[in-house]
PDB file of C-alpha atoms and ligand atoms in Angstrom:
ATOM      1  CA  UNK A 102     102.488  71.013 118.932  1.00  0.00           C
ATOM      2  CA  UNK A 103     105.332  71.071 121.420  1.00  0.00           C
ATOM      3  CA  UNK A 104     107.041  67.896 120.151  1.00  0.00           C
ATOM      4  CA  UNK A 105     106.735  68.663 116.436  1.00  0.00           C
ATOM      5  CA  UNK A 106     110.040  69.429 114.707  1.00  0.00           C
ATOM      6  CA  UNK A 107     108.430  71.509 111.957  1.00  0.00           C
ATOM      7  CA  UNK A 108     106.459  73.540 114.532  1.00  0.00           C
ATOM      8  CA  UNK A 109     109.810  74.217 116.198  1.00  0.00           C
ATOM      9  CA  UNK A 110     111.332  75.301 112.876  1.00  0.00           C
ATOM     10  CA  UNK A 111     108.301  77.546 112.228  1.00  0.00           C
ATOM     11  CA  UNK A 112     108.737  79.072 115.699  1.00  0.00           C
ATOM     12  CA  UNK A 113     112.465  79.664 115.151  1.00  0.00           C
ATOM     13  CA  UNK A 114     113.409  77.232 117.905  1.00  0.00           C
ATOM     14  CA  UNK A 115     115.312  74.975 115.466  1.00  0.00           C
ATOM     15  CA  UNK A 116     117.425  76.588 112.719  1.00  0.00           C
ATOM     16  CA  UNK A 117     116.599  75.985 109.076  1.00  0.00           C
ATOM     17  CA  UNK A 118     117.900  77.223 105.751  1.00  0.00           C
ATOM     18  CA  UNK A 119     114.854  79.328 104.866  1.00  0.00           C
ATOM     19  CA  UNK A 120     114.021  80.284 101.303  1.00  0.00           C
ATOM     20  CA  UNK A 121     110.627  81.947 101.963  1.00  0.00           C
ATOM     21  CA  UNK A 122     108.586  83.055 104.953  1.00  0.00           C
ATOM     22  CA  UNK A 123     105.367  84.956 105.550  1.00  0.00           C
ATOM     23  CA  UNK A 124     102.718  84.959 108.265  1.00  0.00           C
ATOM     24  CA  UNK A 125     101.288  81.539 107.394  1.00  0.00           C
ATOM     25  CA  UNK A 126     103.837  79.653 105.258  1.00  0.00           C
ATOM     26  CA  UNK A 127     107.495  78.741 105.603  1.00  0.00           C
ATOM     27  CA  UNK A 128     109.792  77.152 103.013  1.00  0.00           C
ATOM     28  CA  UNK A 129     113.219  75.771 103.851  1.00  0.00           C
ATOM     29  CA  UNK A 130     115.821  73.415 102.423  1.00  0.00           C
ATOM     30  CA  UNK A 131     115.408  69.723 103.240  1.00  0.00           C
ATOM     31  CA  UNK A 132     118.289  68.444 105.389  1.00  0.00           C
ATOM     32  CA  UNK A 133     118.484  65.246 103.287  1.00  0.00           C
ATOM     33  CA  UNK A 134     118.127  66.575  99.732  1.00  0.00           C
ATOM     34  CA  UNK A 135     116.949  64.151  97.042  1.00  0.00           C
ATOM     35  CA  UNK A 136     117.528  66.560  94.142  1.00  0.00           C
ATOM     36  CA  UNK A 137     119.730  69.607  93.441  1.00  0.00           C
ATOM     37  CA  UNK A 138     116.783  71.714  94.655  1.00  0.00           C
ATOM     38  CA  UNK A 139     114.817  70.187  97.529  1.00  0.00           C
ATOM     39  CA  UNK A 140     112.668  72.610  99.490  1.00  0.00           C
ATOM     40  CA  UNK A 141     109.963  71.815 102.040  1.00  0.00           C
ATOM     41  CA  UNK A 142     106.876  74.026 102.207  1.00  0.00           C
ATOM     42  CA  UNK A 143     104.856  73.970 105.417  1.00  0.00           C
ATOM     43  CA  UNK A 144     101.947  75.794 106.998  1.00  0.00           C
ATOM     44  CA  UNK A 145     103.144  77.483 110.182  1.00  0.00           C
ATOM     45  CA  UNK A 146     100.017  76.266 111.956  1.00  0.00           C
ATOM     46  CA  UNK A 147     100.116  72.586 112.792  1.00  0.00           C
ATOM     47  CA  UNK A 148      98.201  70.319 110.405  1.00  0.00           C
ATOM     48  CA  UNK A 149      99.276  66.690 110.765  1.00  0.00           C
ATOM     49  CA  UNK A 150      98.918  65.587 107.143  1.00  0.00           C
ATOM     50  CA  UNK A 151      96.908  65.881 103.935  1.00  0.00           C
ATOM     51  CA  UNK A 152      94.388  63.595 105.631  1.00  0.00           C
ATOM     52  CA  UNK A 153      93.647  66.439 108.060  1.00  0.00           C
ATOM     53  CA  UNK A 154      92.863  69.083 105.412  1.00  0.00           C
ATOM     54  CA  UNK A 155      89.345  70.481 105.809  1.00  0.00           C
ATOM     55  CA  UNK A 156      87.300  73.335 104.345  1.00  0.00           C
ATOM     56  CA  UNK A 157      88.359  75.354 107.395  1.00  0.00           C
ATOM     57  CA  UNK A 158      92.128  75.011 106.902  1.00  0.00           C
ATOM     58  CA  UNK A 159      92.544  74.395 103.159  1.00  0.00           C
ATOM     59  CA  UNK A 160      93.218  78.030 102.302  1.00  0.00           C
ATOM     60  CA  UNK A 161      96.811  77.705 103.441  1.00  0.00           C
ATOM     61  CA  UNK A 162      97.297  74.797 101.032  1.00  0.00           C
ATOM     62  CA  UNK A 163      96.363  76.999  98.084  1.00  0.00           C
ATOM     63  CA  UNK A 164      98.785  79.596  99.401  1.00  0.00           C
ATOM     64  CA  UNK A 165     101.544  76.984  99.693  1.00  0.00           C
ATOM     65  CA  UNK A 166     101.149  76.218  95.992  1.00  0.00           C
ATOM     66  CA  UNK A 167     101.281  79.917  95.100  1.00  0.00           C
ATOM     67  CA  UNK A 168     104.516  80.147  97.090  1.00  0.00           C
ATOM     68  CA  UNK A 169     105.856  76.986  95.437  1.00  0.00           C
ATOM     69  CA  UNK A 170     105.349  78.514  91.988  1.00  0.00           C
ATOM     70  CA  UNK A 171     107.144  81.681  93.096  1.00  0.00           C
ATOM     71  CA  UNK A 172     110.056  79.780  94.668  1.00  0.00           C
ATOM     72  CA  UNK A 173     110.418  77.559  91.601  1.00  0.00           C
ATOM     73  CA  UNK A 174     110.886  80.658  89.449  1.00  0.00           C
ATOM     74  CA  UNK A 175     113.327  82.208  91.914  1.00  0.00           C
ATOM     75  CA  UNK A 176     115.397  79.019  92.104  1.00  0.00           C
ATOM     76  CA  UNK A 177     115.613  78.667  88.333  1.00  0.00           C
ATOM     77  CA  UNK A 178     113.320  75.684  87.837  1.00  0.00           C
ATOM     78  CA  UNK A 179     111.961  76.985  84.523  1.00  0.00           C
ATOM     79  CA  UNK A 180     112.322  73.503  83.003  1.00  0.00           C
ATOM     80  CA  UNK A 181     109.938  71.950  85.514  1.00  0.00           C
ATOM     81  CA  UNK A 182     109.851  70.438  88.946  1.00  0.00           C
ATOM     82  CA  UNK A 183     107.947  67.957  91.082  1.00  0.00           C
ATOM     83  CA  UNK A 184     105.848  68.537  94.189  1.00  0.00           C
ATOM     84  CA  UNK A 185     105.495  65.507  96.453  1.00  0.00           C
ATOM     85  CA  UNK A 186     103.444  64.864  99.542  1.00  0.00           C
ATOM     86  CA  UNK A 187     103.857  61.751 101.654  1.00  0.00           C
ATOM     87  CA  UNK A 188     100.786  60.982 103.777  1.00  0.00           C
ATOM     88  CA  UNK A 189     100.556  58.496 106.593  1.00  0.00           C
ATOM     89  CA  UNK A 190     102.294  55.192 107.130  1.00  0.00           C
ATOM     90  CA  UNK A 191     101.778  53.760 103.644  1.00  0.00           C
ATOM     91  CA  UNK A 192     102.799  57.109 102.156  1.00  0.00           C
ATOM     92  CA  UNK A 193     106.045  56.939 104.175  1.00  0.00           C
ATOM     93  CA  UNK A 194     105.387  60.246 105.950  1.00  0.00           C
ATOM     94  CA  UNK A 195     108.142  60.648 108.546  1.00  0.00           C
ATOM     95  CA  UNK A 196     107.329  64.102 109.982  1.00  0.00           C
ATOM     96  CA  UNK A 197     103.745  64.446 111.168  1.00  0.00           C
ATOM     97  CA  UNK A 198     103.339  68.098 110.134  1.00  0.00           C
ATOM     98  CA  UNK A 199     101.897  68.792 106.684  1.00  0.00           C
ATOM     99  CA  UNK A 200     104.658  69.489 104.171  1.00  0.00           C
ATOM    100  CA  UNK A 201     105.170  69.469 100.443  1.00  0.00           C
ATOM    101  CA  UNK A 202     108.507  68.600  98.851  1.00  0.00           C
ATOM    102  CA  UNK A 203     109.513  70.880  95.957  1.00  0.00           C
ATOM    103  CA  UNK A 204     112.091  68.933  93.952  1.00  0.00           C
ATOM    104  CA  UNK A 205     113.929  70.092  90.866  1.00  0.00           C
ATOM    105  CA  UNK A 206     117.157  70.667  89.046  1.00  0.00           C
ATOM    106  CA  UNK A 207     117.285  67.243  87.414  1.00  0.00           C
ATOM    107  CA  UNK A 208     115.134  65.017  85.199  1.00  0.00           C
ATOM    108  CA  UNK A 209     112.791  62.988  87.408  1.00  0.00           C
ATOM    109  CA  UNK A 210     111.917  59.325  86.981  1.00  0.00           C
ATOM    110  CA  UNK A 211     108.403  57.898  86.738  1.00  0.00           C
ATOM    111  CA  UNK A 212     106.861  55.939  88.345  1.00  0.00           C
ATOM    112  CA  UNK A 213     108.461  57.197  91.569  1.00  0.00           C
ATOM    113  CA  UNK A 214     108.274  53.838  93.342  1.00  0.00           C
ATOM    114  CA  UNK A 215     109.572  50.332  92.589  1.00  0.00           C
ATOM    115  CA  UNK A 216     107.065  48.021  90.908  1.00  0.00           C
ATOM    116  CA  UNK A 217     105.638  45.375  93.258  1.00  0.00           C
ATOM    117  CA  UNK A 218     103.540  42.316  92.533  1.00  0.00           C
TER     118      UNK A 218
HETATM  119  P1  LIG B 308     108.511  62.968 104.749  1.00  0.00           P
HETATM  120  O1  LIG B 308     109.165  61.650 104.604  1.00  0.00           O
HETATM  121  O2  LIG B 308     107.641  63.313 103.552  1.00  0.00           O
HETATM  122  O3  LIG B 308     107.781  63.107 106.063  1.00  0.00           O
HETATM  123  O4  LIG B 308     109.681  64.038 104.697  1.00  0.00           O
HETATM  124  C1  LIG B 308     110.239  64.661 105.813  1.00  0.00           C
HETATM  125  C2  LIG B 308     111.446  65.397 105.337  1.00  0.00           C
HETATM  126  O5  LIG B 308     111.807  66.304 106.348  1.00  0.00           O
HETATM  127  C3  LIG B 308     112.666  64.540 105.049  1.00  0.00           C
HETATM  128  O6  LIG B 308     113.015  64.675 103.673  1.00  0.00           O
HETATM  129  C4  LIG B 308     113.756  65.104 105.930  1.00  0.00           C
HETATM  130  C5  LIG B 308     113.204  66.433 106.360  1.00  0.00           C
HETATM  131  N1  LIG B 308     113.551  66.839 107.707  1.00  0.00           N
HETATM  132  C6  LIG B 308     113.307  66.152 108.849  1.00  0.00           C
HETATM  133  N2  LIG B 308     113.729  66.837 109.914  1.00  0.00           N
HETATM  134  C7  LIG B 308     114.251  68.006 109.429  1.00  0.00           C
HETATM  135  C8  LIG B 308     114.840  69.143 110.044  1.00  0.00           C
HETATM  136  O7  LIG B 308     114.985  69.244 111.265  1.00  0.00           O
HETATM  137  N3  LIG B 308     115.268  70.131 109.216  1.00  0.00           N
HETATM  138  C9  LIG B 308     115.116  70.058 107.847  1.00  0.00           C
HETATM  139  N4  LIG B 308     115.571  71.088 107.124  1.00  0.00           N
HETATM  140  N5  LIG B 308     114.541  69.009 107.243  1.00  0.00           N
HETATM  141  C10 LIG B 308     114.127  67.995 108.027  1.00  0.00           C
END
């Protein structure tokens, strides 16, 4: 997608602080970190969101989680971490290219959202 910022990062057209790359997956530091470790994992091929995952493209999602486990070890997150996906408007997704947030290096809170009536 020509106007997709994460497609541009995957293509090397926009710089990113990469922590992992292979033929199908890229991981890079979030520019607005919410934890001491905050890495985004994306498929290089454009998938808009979790809502667009199908039997045909879901293999890369499994691979993303394999990579996440590897990165977590490499970045010293032996005590645990959180993987977050925001999907769609209600999920507060701001970049319309599938991505998973790998967050760690501090004790997380739960629930992750303010209570509402
Ligand atoms: P989300 O709200 O789940 O769609 O998260 C999008 C994240 O992407 C947000 O934490 C900020 C990050 N982000 C947006 N643009 C860029 C960029 O150009 N470079 C990097 N490294 N991160 C970006």
